[in-house]
Each structure stands twice: as structure tokens, then as C-alpha cells.
């Protein structure tokens, strides 16, 4: 009898990897272990995994494991569970949550992204009988900052920026109570023991107020500019229904046109000024709460200065207790809520730095006294129908990995290109893409990039074997890759920019070979020239350029990117009446007539660099139609052209002109130019977009047919253009091909690090 009993009990040693720390996993394990009558322990480890040991009958353990898989907490992501059965040692009397261990053997697990305030915490925030009523930093096991507060692993309070706040008796009781929602919640705090918010003038002098957050809301409504410290950095905020504060903000920020994101009170309010589909509403209210680009209503009553000359507006909903409280005492439907980053610098995170760098921009500061460990901007998403097109993958997404279909035994780091940089770390079949870092233009952003590499490899316990970077020899990221390669003694693999775009598409969908259309503003070509309208064949070994847009002159190099009339001048050079037109437009050139004369001379000599960029062609059309004469932010002319085209039709219906594998763009631009007085700007803008989409689709299909492949994909920044994307999709699918775009990775350069990593992983196989 005794012998049988001994044989029938076991000890199971279980390792759960994935996103299992910071999501209420230990309390969950505690509950199901107790429920199944299993003694043992659970603990976090330094490699972000959770270790569980239980002892009991095989049946009880099986049941426990079943519940572990099926009833896991909503934020948990399980990538792998390994269970090792050994003889029961009868070591435990009960089940406990043990102190975490520093042990770090495995890689590929990570802590979760920040999670916006949950419904239960929101109810408590409003409940006068609750201890945390009106407490701005109310969080629980299911919500609150995670990635932005973590300094190291395991995810325990001492490793977070909550370390300086010791729990009061009340919070401590909840923290230790297995039946409580805050059982082992590392961010638990209340007004008595937790972070405190306070209001200051723009030179940092404290202002006496009982209710600093609601007072800040009132100041915003009155038209003041307030810098607000959030979870991942500072926002600069102001009212949305009046134009003066936004005009003032634009002036002090030296940001004449770039759209500002706004935060609206609730989804019903959003519907009053923008069109919101069911999918968009779901995304707005999801626990990620990204900025969603929505179409403005014709009767949008918010200031036009929020997103000048664009048909859409970036809107997010409140995602912390603090945000909700800002709206309490005001009738303003929304506030401008833009990342506080000085020109060319990352988002500001420290209080003193904020006073020094934002003090001249803002009227007040709404601070709190909790430090920010990881800087993190808001994410931006656009929906094309039901398809998510991620413009900026940051708060709420990072560092959650993109799950790949295939596993690699090499750990590969991708460091991005130059603009919208992210970094990416591959561990087995999980690709960890960092938060948005920005354009790498100076030492500050470079430092942010380096720190992010350290953090991401540290948090995933990864040891880099291969580094992938851009082919451009002079990019700062390329230099960083080489210096890291020297330091870590790892090979550095340069990846052509558009190859990386298409490799990203292949990685995301688990594709072996594809004909990819990669269209953007600029990428360093395999031949050293400027590419940006490419049709590539990519497989798991390499890529081949199948075709491209016609090469067009860029008069003055980078100046042609900044002033799109220069692109138009170059493309239209052969037309007779162009010189006259340029002179009549000389007010749009920085140096007027003189500049036009120089441009004409340069073109005459033929000494100009050339590009196949799709973005530059769209820019030229935008300039000819008077939609945009100066690019003050990335993509501005093309974005404004898209907005101008929303109410237009493809009236010109210009047949695609291909010479061999080159798409003619001169005839397109010439036709737009010659028809400019005969049709509306909307119809001409639409006709230009349509031509490019139809020509790209046609050439891609011809090439795919030739090599007998039935899969075509689209990547690069131009893929954000809904009209171009849907037109290509329609033609390609009607032609009997399958068509893929990105779902989880940004089509723009925010997805390049992932694509570089993928391309390098193909080579390193
Ligand atoms: Zn909560
Ligand atoms: Zn407390
Ligand atoms: Zn690109």
C-alpha cells in the first residue's frame, strides 16, 4: 500500500518561458496550485522565465498544467513550457511564492509592454469609497507600466523605478493577499505611499494646488501649454478647439506643419469629429491604446492647425489614471498630446532635463516623482480596411516579440537604417523589436540607440552572434554595427535597404520566395545609387533587382528632398514651358529667381545625382499641383498629396508606360503638368497615384509570371498610402496572384531592423 502511494506521487519541475513576468503569473500559479492541492513553489528568474516546482499525484499535476495553459492571465504569453518529472522528494508542506532568483540560463523571454489602465482600476479611480479614489497612479496586476519602469530582471519591485516607494500598510496587505487583484503586483501604490503628482511654473517653481492634475486640465482648456510627465516620457499638451494655443506651440516648437497627435476624452467624443469604424474603435479602446490615424469628418470642429492640410488626424484615448483625470473638470473634447522632444532629440524623460529643455516652450509642468527607466513614445497605427498598418511600433507593443514561423540557432541583431530607427534582436523564433528610437542624427539619439541595444539584449538574455546593418557605408548605424562587431567579435552583415523591406515581409509571413515591391523615399542601392521604387525577387539566399522606376534627377541632392519643386524641375526638364513656369513660381524657392537660374544651369550641364524613388515622384506631383512646396517633416508632400486625392477620381487614366523593366515616370509628371489647369487638384492627385500603383502592379506581375511565382508583396513607406496599396492589391489579386503586406511590422523604416535581421538569418542558416 505504502509502496504504491510513493510510486503514484511525483515532483514536476516546470519552466515557463514567454511574457510571464509582470503579468500576474506567479499569483495565478499560486492559485491553481492551491486549488489542485499541490505543495511547491513558484519564482521569477533573471532570464524572465517563471520556475515552478510542484509535488503531488500525476493526475493533479496534469490538471494543474492544463489549467496553466488554458487559464493563464490575459496579458501572459507562453512561448514554451518544459516539464521535468522526477521522484517526489516530499520537500514542501504548502505552496509558496518564493523570492526570485538571479539565475539566467535561457533567452527569449521578456517582460511585457506597458498596459493601459484596466476597467477595474478605472472604476476604483472614480469610487469615493476606494482608498485609491482620485489616485493618478492606480495600477494592478493587469495594468500599468511595465517596460518603461524596468531597470533589470527579474521583474521585482527593487529592479523597477518603484523601488524608492515603500509600500504602506494598506498596499502591503493587498500585495500579500492571494485573493486580491494586487497580489504581488509590483507597481502597487496609493496616495499615501506611491508617486506624487505636482504642478510647477515653467521654471520649476511649485504651485500650491490641492488637485494638480485637474488643475492642469483646466489650464489646458484655458489655452496654456503644459508639459505632462507620463509613463514613457513627457508630452506637451494644449487645447484642441482653439487655434491660438496650437499656433503658439507650433511657433515655439519650430514645427510649422507636422501633425500633432491628440488625446480625446472617450470614443464617443472621437466620433463627433472623426469617422471611426468598428475596427478602429476596437483598436482605440484596446489595452494598447495607440494613436490611430482617423479620417476627419467634414464638419470636424477641432482646430485645423492640429493636422494642417491632411484628411486624417492622429487620436488616442487616455491610457493612465492621470490622463482620465485631466478631462474631469473641463469640457474640452480632446487635448493636443505630442511627444516632448526637442529638435532631433529623443523624448524627454527627466524632470530637471524637462525644465532645462522645455521651459521656454511650455507655460507649466505637471510632474510626478517617479523615474522613467525606458523612454517610450506612443505608437501610431493606421487601418487600411481591417488591416493594421503600423507606422510607429512603440508603447504598448515593444518589447513584445514578433513570432516567426521558423527558429534560428543564431542570435541576430539588426540596427536599422537612418530614419525612424528601431533595433531588433532575434532569439530562436522570437524577434524582439525595440521601441521607436527616431532619426539617428546626433550623439543623443545614438546614445539612445546604444542603450536600447544593451537593454533589449539584457532583458531577453541574448548574446549576439551576428549584426546586420544597412549597406550605406556612412550611416551612423552602420558605423555602430562595425564598432559593436569589433567589441563583440561578431560578423557584421550589410543588407541592402529594400532587400530588408521585403525580407521583413518574408519573415512576418514565413515566405520562401517572393516578388516584392519596395517603395519609399530613399535607400542606398546595391550599385551605390539612390533607390526607392524597386521590384525585387527575394528568396532565402539573396535578392535580385527585377525592375524599378525610371531614374530621375535630384537637382541639388538632398535639397530636392526638402524642396519638391526641384524634383519637378528635373523631371520636366525637357518641356519647353517649364522654365517660364519655374520663374513664375520663384517665390517658392528659398533664393527666388537666382535659385531657379542655378537649377536650370545645373540641369543643362547634366551634373545631377539620380534616384528611382517613388516618394520623390509623388513629391514632384505635389509641388506641381501646389499641394506642398517644402517638406518640413518626413513624407509631408506625399501625405498631403494623398489627402488631396481622397475626393478625386482617376480621370486621366494614363496607361502605364514601361520600357523593358523600367517604369516611365517622366510621361506621368509631364501629363500632370500639362493638365494642371484642366482638372481639379483632387482628380490629378488621384490620377498620379493611380498611375504609379497600376504601373508597379503591372511590372511586378509581368516579372512574377516570367519566373513563375504567384506571390507579390508591398513594403516601404509608400505602403502607408491606402489608395496605392489597395489599387495594387486589387490589380494583383485580379491577376490571379496572392498579395501580402505587413501586419505586425512597420512597412516604413521602423521595420528595417527586423528586415535586416531576417535577411541576415537567411544567409546565416
Ligand atoms: Zn488595473
Ligand atoms: Zn499605499
Ligand atoms: Zn525604406
Short mmCIF file of C-alpha atoms and ligand atoms in Angstrom, two decimals, residues 118 121 139-140 142-143 181, ligand 1:
data_model
loop_
_atom_site.label_atom_id
_atom_site.label_comp_id
_atom_site.label_asym_id
_atom_site.label_seq_id
_atom_site.Cartn_x
_atom_site.Cartn_y
_atom_site.Cartn_z
CA UNK A 118 -7.85 48.42 -16.82
CA UNK A 121 -8.80 50.27 -11.80
CA UNK A 139 -2.49 50.13 -11.31
CA UNK A 140 -2.87 46.42 -10.66
CA UNK A 142 -3.50 43.55 -15.08
CA UNK A 143 -2.44 47.07 -15.94
CA UNK A 181 -6.09 41.72 -7.61
ZN1 LIG B 1 -5.74 47.60 -13.25
#
